[in-house]
């Protein structure tokens, strides 16, 4: 005859015994076998041939397909005037002009600019022959630490071209008339270029000066 099974009332466990049993059960999965970190998968980077015209010079090279235009300019072409700031397209320090339009070079891959015409701060002017925008920034003290200045100048040149082409902005009130070079237009269009030193008013003066000379 089989013995009777104990009822819950027949089992007496104090709190300490219960904690010991629970701890032993919790440790079982961790002791069933060795645990080893899995190695990360590795492979050769995928490269592609890129050909583009930079500051008037044709450049052809092989790049990792993950390379941004910013890193191509700085690391491979050694054009370090274009600065890496936030690397998220929020500060504008990496602004360059591609096919006549200003872009954040950290947000575009090099292979996406096949055959493009790229102008960096080095291509706008030199120490002996400053671009009018560069000269105006010096004249009006449009920079302090200077880190954001290459992006500011490239963006400033493109902004005046945008206004000249009649492209409206968020603050353009009359879409049937050509936008004017006003302080409001300049501040709105340049809002994507951050200056931690706060030289904004001087930058507006520099751009207004250049716009007046163009007119």
mmCIF file of C-alpha atoms in Angstrom:
data_model
loop_
_atom_site.group_PDB
_atom_site.id
_atom_site.type_symbol
_atom_site.label_atom_id
_atom_site.label_comp_id
_atom_site.label_asym_id
_atom_site.label_seq_id
_atom_site.Cartn_x
_atom_site.Cartn_y
_atom_site.Cartn_z
ATOM 1 C CA UNK A 1 0.000 0.000 0.000
ATOM 2 C CA UNK A 2 1.440 3.362 -1.074
ATOM 3 C CA UNK A 3 2.088 5.923 1.676
ATOM 4 C CA UNK A 4 -0.214 8.908 1.777
ATOM 5 C CA UNK A 5 1.124 12.115 0.121
ATOM 6 C CA UNK A 6 1.770 14.905 2.619
ATOM 7 C CA UNK A 7 -0.719 17.697 2.659
ATOM 8 C CA UNK A 8 0.322 21.385 2.644
ATOM 9 C CA UNK A 9 -0.500 21.510 6.309
ATOM 10 C CA UNK A 10 2.081 18.757 7.016
ATOM 11 C CA UNK A 11 4.953 20.777 5.453
ATOM 12 C CA UNK A 12 6.535 23.393 7.693
ATOM 13 C CA UNK A 13 9.120 25.759 6.269
ATOM 14 C CA UNK A 14 10.362 28.814 8.002
ATOM 15 C CA UNK A 15 11.327 31.951 6.077
ATOM 16 C CA UNK A 16 15.038 31.096 6.088
ATOM 17 C CA UNK A 17 14.454 27.615 4.598
ATOM 18 C CA UNK A 18 12.248 29.104 1.888
ATOM 19 C CA UNK A 19 14.929 31.643 0.888
ATOM 20 C CA UNK A 20 17.593 28.925 0.714
ATOM 21 C CA UNK A 21 15.452 26.744 -1.571
ATOM 22 C CA UNK A 22 14.531 29.693 -3.815
ATOM 23 C CA UNK A 23 18.168 30.759 -4.138
ATOM 24 C CA UNK A 24 19.254 27.253 -5.083
ATOM 25 C CA UNK A 25 16.591 27.025 -7.772
ATOM 26 C CA UNK A 26 17.554 30.398 -9.216
ATOM 27 C CA UNK A 27 21.200 29.361 -9.490
ATOM 28 C CA UNK A 28 20.478 26.190 -11.484
ATOM 29 C CA UNK A 29 20.217 27.768 -14.992
ATOM 30 C CA UNK A 30 23.511 29.591 -14.482
ATOM 31 C CA UNK A 31 25.413 26.388 -13.646
ATOM 32 C CA UNK A 32 24.152 24.109 -16.392
ATOM 33 C CA UNK A 33 27.036 24.897 -18.739
ATOM 34 C CA UNK A 34 29.788 27.370 -19.610
ATOM 35 C CA UNK A 35 28.703 30.787 -20.932
ATOM 36 C CA UNK A 36 30.857 32.351 -23.608
ATOM 37 C CA UNK A 37 30.590 35.670 -25.443
ATOM 38 C CA UNK A 38 29.830 35.241 -29.109
ATOM 39 C CA UNK A 39 32.370 36.913 -31.401
ATOM 40 C CA UNK A 40 31.065 39.750 -33.539
ATOM 41 C CA UNK A 41 30.804 38.892 -37.225
ATOM 42 C CA UNK A 42 33.660 40.256 -39.272
ATOM 43 C CA UNK A 43 34.103 40.887 -42.947
ATOM 44 C CA UNK A 44 35.996 42.999 -45.412
ATOM 45 C CA UNK A 45 34.538 46.492 -45.976
ATOM 46 C CA UNK A 46 32.654 47.006 -49.209
ATOM 47 C CA UNK A 47 34.373 49.609 -51.367
ATOM 48 C CA UNK A 48 33.296 51.505 -54.444
ATOM 49 C CA UNK A 49 34.956 53.829 -56.930
ATOM 50 C CA UNK A 50 33.943 57.465 -56.596
ATOM 51 C CA UNK A 51 34.753 60.244 -59.015
ATOM 52 C CA UNK A 52 33.879 63.843 -58.262
ATOM 53 C CA UNK A 53 35.206 67.309 -58.926
ATOM 54 C CA UNK A 54 36.454 69.033 -55.778
ATOM 55 C CA UNK A 55 37.419 72.712 -55.897
ATOM 56 C CA UNK A 56 37.852 72.498 -59.645
ATOM 57 C CA UNK A 57 40.033 69.377 -59.578
ATOM 58 C CA UNK A 58 38.840 65.956 -60.697
ATOM 59 C CA UNK A 59 39.358 63.377 -57.971
ATOM 60 C CA UNK A 60 38.853 59.612 -58.355
ATOM 61 C CA UNK A 61 39.346 57.193 -55.474
ATOM 62 C CA UNK A 62 38.071 54.023 -53.850
ATOM 63 C CA UNK A 63 36.103 54.457 -50.624
ATOM 64 C CA UNK A 64 34.269 52.357 -48.078
ATOM 65 C CA UNK A 65 30.604 52.618 -49.042
ATOM 66 C CA UNK A 66 29.851 53.839 -45.500
ATOM 67 C CA UNK A 67 32.154 56.864 -45.853
ATOM 68 C CA UNK A 68 30.438 60.234 -45.604
ATOM 69 C CA UNK A 69 31.344 63.091 -47.897
ATOM 70 C CA UNK A 70 32.715 64.885 -44.833
ATOM 71 C CA UNK A 71 35.127 62.068 -44.000
ATOM 72 C CA UNK A 72 36.131 61.748 -47.648
ATOM 73 C CA UNK A 73 37.072 65.430 -47.730
ATOM 74 C CA UNK A 74 38.872 65.451 -44.400
ATOM 75 C CA UNK A 75 40.457 62.013 -44.130
ATOM 76 C CA UNK A 76 41.222 61.112 -47.735
ATOM 77 C CA UNK A 77 41.571 64.423 -49.541
ATOM 78 C CA UNK A 78 43.049 66.217 -46.482
ATOM 79 C CA UNK A 79 40.752 69.222 -46.933
ATOM 80 C CA UNK A 80 40.435 69.866 -43.214
ATOM 81 C CA UNK A 81 38.879 73.319 -43.567
ATOM 82 C CA UNK A 82 35.503 71.589 -43.519
ATOM 83 C CA UNK A 83 34.894 70.899 -39.832
ATOM 84 C CA UNK A 84 33.286 67.958 -38.057
ATOM 85 C CA UNK A 85 31.062 69.310 -35.314
ATOM 86 C CA UNK A 86 28.025 67.375 -34.149
ATOM 87 C CA UNK A 87 28.219 64.780 -36.970
ATOM 88 C CA UNK A 88 24.395 64.738 -36.904
ATOM 89 C CA UNK A 89 23.561 67.590 -39.301
ATOM 90 C CA UNK A 90 22.563 69.954 -36.505
ATOM 91 C CA UNK A 91 25.424 72.466 -36.261
ATOM 92 C CA UNK A 92 26.334 73.278 -39.879
ATOM 93 C CA UNK A 93 30.101 73.240 -39.308
ATOM 94 C CA UNK A 94 30.499 70.740 -42.163
ATOM 95 C CA UNK A 95 28.568 72.799 -44.744
ATOM 96 C CA UNK A 96 29.934 72.598 -48.288
ATOM 97 C CA UNK A 97 28.480 73.539 -51.659
ATOM 98 C CA UNK A 98 27.529 70.634 -53.933
ATOM 99 C CA UNK A 99 26.325 71.431 -57.448
ATOM 100 C CA UNK A 100 25.539 74.965 -56.326
ATOM 101 C CA UNK A 101 23.557 74.000 -53.223
ATOM 102 C CA UNK A 102 24.726 74.010 -49.615
ATOM 103 C CA UNK A 103 24.509 70.708 -47.777
ATOM 104 C CA UNK A 104 25.652 69.161 -44.504
ATOM 105 C CA UNK A 105 28.431 66.903 -45.718
ATOM 106 C CA UNK A 106 28.137 64.677 -42.638
ATOM 107 C CA UNK A 107 24.659 63.556 -43.746
ATOM 108 C CA UNK A 108 25.489 62.370 -47.248
ATOM 109 C CA UNK A 109 27.553 59.388 -48.328
ATOM 110 C CA UNK A 110 30.464 59.950 -50.665
ATOM 111 C CA UNK A 111 29.068 57.443 -53.183
ATOM 112 C CA UNK A 112 25.841 59.464 -53.375
ATOM 113 C CA UNK A 113 27.798 62.347 -54.904
ATOM 114 C CA UNK A 114 29.205 60.547 -57.921
ATOM 115 C CA UNK A 115 30.131 63.135 -60.567
ATOM 116 C CA UNK A 116 29.194 66.088 -58.349
ATOM 117 C CA UNK A 117 30.893 69.483 -58.231
ATOM 118 C CA UNK A 118 31.993 70.093 -54.646
ATOM 119 C CA UNK A 119 33.269 73.399 -53.297
ATOM 120 C CA UNK A 120 34.809 73.615 -49.836
ATOM 121 C CA UNK A 121 36.178 76.620 -47.991
ATOM 122 C CA UNK A 122 39.567 75.948 -49.619
ATOM 123 C CA UNK A 123 37.961 76.315 -53.052
ATOM 124 C CA UNK A 124 36.317 79.674 -52.373
ATOM 125 C CA UNK A 125 39.499 81.646 -51.927
ATOM 126 C CA UNK A 126 43.048 81.704 -50.641
ATOM 127 C CA UNK A 127 45.045 83.833 -48.231
ATOM 128 C CA UNK A 128 46.295 85.931 -51.132
ATOM 129 C CA UNK A 129 42.947 86.077 -52.946
ATOM 130 C CA UNK A 130 40.076 86.013 -50.474
ATOM 131 C CA UNK A 131 36.521 85.393 -51.613
ATOM 132 C CA UNK A 132 34.366 88.501 -50.967
ATOM 133 C CA UNK A 133 32.519 86.604 -48.230
ATOM 134 C CA UNK A 134 35.788 85.650 -46.547
ATOM 135 C CA UNK A 135 36.975 89.252 -46.707
ATOM 136 C CA UNK A 136 33.672 90.493 -45.271
ATOM 137 C CA UNK A 137 33.907 88.056 -42.344
ATOM 138 C CA UNK A 138 37.359 89.474 -41.569
ATOM 139 C CA UNK A 139 36.168 93.063 -41.966
ATOM 140 C CA UNK A 140 33.117 92.651 -39.733
ATOM 141 C CA UNK A 141 34.709 90.193 -37.279
ATOM 142 C CA UNK A 142 32.190 87.497 -38.186
ATOM 143 C CA UNK A 143 34.060 84.847 -36.245
ATOM 144 C CA UNK A 144 35.727 84.358 -32.884
ATOM 145 C CA UNK A 145 37.098 80.856 -32.305
ATOM 146 C CA UNK A 146 36.715 80.227 -36.045
ATOM 147 C CA UNK A 147 35.640 76.583 -35.846
ATOM 148 C CA UNK A 148 32.224 77.139 -37.419
ATOM 149 C CA UNK A 149 33.475 79.824 -39.818
ATOM 150 C CA UNK A 150 34.160 77.619 -42.903
ATOM 151 C CA UNK A 151 30.603 76.278 -42.768
ATOM 152 C CA UNK A 152 29.215 79.762 -42.101
ATOM 153 C CA UNK A 153 31.036 81.216 -45.106
ATOM 154 C CA UNK A 154 30.047 78.391 -47.474
ATOM 155 C CA UNK A 155 26.457 78.691 -46.298
ATOM 156 C CA UNK A 156 26.569 82.488 -46.610
ATOM 157 C CA UNK A 157 27.720 82.308 -50.234
ATOM 158 C CA UNK A 158 24.968 79.818 -51.072
ATOM 159 C CA UNK A 159 22.312 81.845 -49.222
ATOM 160 C CA UNK A 160 22.938 84.936 -51.322
ATOM 161 C CA UNK A 161 22.765 82.771 -54.458
ATOM 162 C CA UNK A 162 19.432 81.340 -53.240
ATOM 163 C CA UNK A 163 17.989 84.821 -52.743
ATOM 164 C CA UNK A 164 19.306 85.956 -56.115
ATOM 165 C CA UNK A 165 17.652 82.936 -57.747
ATOM 166 C CA UNK A 166 14.322 83.913 -56.169
ATOM 167 C CA UNK A 167 14.054 80.909 -53.858
ATOM 168 C CA UNK A 168 11.738 81.806 -50.952
ATOM 169 C CA UNK A 169 12.308 80.952 -47.309
ATOM 170 C CA UNK A 170 9.976 80.342 -44.379
ATOM 171 C CA UNK A 171 9.840 84.093 -43.635
ATOM 172 C CA UNK A 172 9.284 85.272 -47.219
ATOM 173 C CA UNK A 173 5.927 87.058 -47.101
ATOM 174 C CA UNK A 174 5.313 87.698 -50.804
ATOM 175 C CA UNK A 175 5.840 84.572 -52.909
ATOM 176 C CA UNK A 176 5.058 86.466 -56.123
ATOM 177 C CA UNK A 177 7.970 88.876 -55.714
ATOM 178 C CA UNK A 178 11.700 88.266 -55.597
ATOM 179 C CA UNK A 179 12.943 87.898 -51.991
ATOM 180 C CA UNK A 180 15.116 90.731 -50.727
ATOM 181 C CA UNK A 181 18.344 90.502 -48.772
ATOM 182 C CA UNK A 182 17.017 91.526 -45.382
ATOM 183 C CA UNK A 183 18.267 90.767 -41.890
ATOM 184 C CA UNK A 184 15.199 88.606 -41.304
ATOM 185 C CA UNK A 185 15.857 86.556 -44.462
ATOM 186 C CA UNK A 186 19.535 86.119 -43.621
ATOM 187 C CA UNK A 187 18.849 85.038 -40.030
ATOM 188 C CA UNK A 188 16.221 82.526 -41.121
ATOM 189 C CA UNK A 189 18.319 81.015 -43.911
ATOM 190 C CA UNK A 190 21.455 80.853 -41.759
ATOM 191 C CA UNK A 191 19.658 79.341 -38.756
ATOM 192 C CA UNK A 192 21.106 75.903 -39.488
ATOM 193 C CA UNK A 193 24.642 77.180 -38.880
ATOM 194 C CA UNK A 194 25.348 77.361 -35.161
ATOM 195 C CA UNK A 195 27.976 79.712 -33.712
ATOM 196 C CA UNK A 196 28.775 78.953 -30.068
ATOM 197 C CA UNK A 197 30.700 82.227 -29.807
ATOM 198 C CA UNK A 198 27.551 84.167 -30.724
ATOM 199 C CA UNK A 199 28.929 86.230 -33.605
ATOM 200 C CA UNK A 200 25.552 86.196 -35.359
ATOM 201 C CA UNK A 201 25.070 89.955 -35.686
ATOM 202 C CA UNK A 202 28.536 90.333 -37.234
ATOM 203 C CA UNK A 203 27.778 87.515 -39.673
ATOM 204 C CA UNK A 204 24.598 89.307 -40.761
ATOM 205 C CA UNK A 205 26.600 92.499 -41.298
ATOM 206 C CA UNK A 206 29.193 90.641 -43.375
ATOM 207 C CA UNK A 207 26.560 89.029 -45.607
ATOM 208 C CA UNK A 208 24.663 92.308 -46.008
ATOM 209 C CA UNK A 209 27.925 93.984 -47.030
ATOM 210 C CA UNK A 210 28.599 91.356 -49.699
ATOM 211 C CA UNK A 211 25.006 91.536 -50.965
ATOM 212 C CA UNK A 212 25.307 95.318 -51.288
ATOM 213 C CA UNK A 213 28.513 95.034 -53.294
ATOM 214 C CA UNK A 214 26.869 92.477 -55.606
ATOM 215 C CA UNK A 215 23.923 94.825 -56.182
#
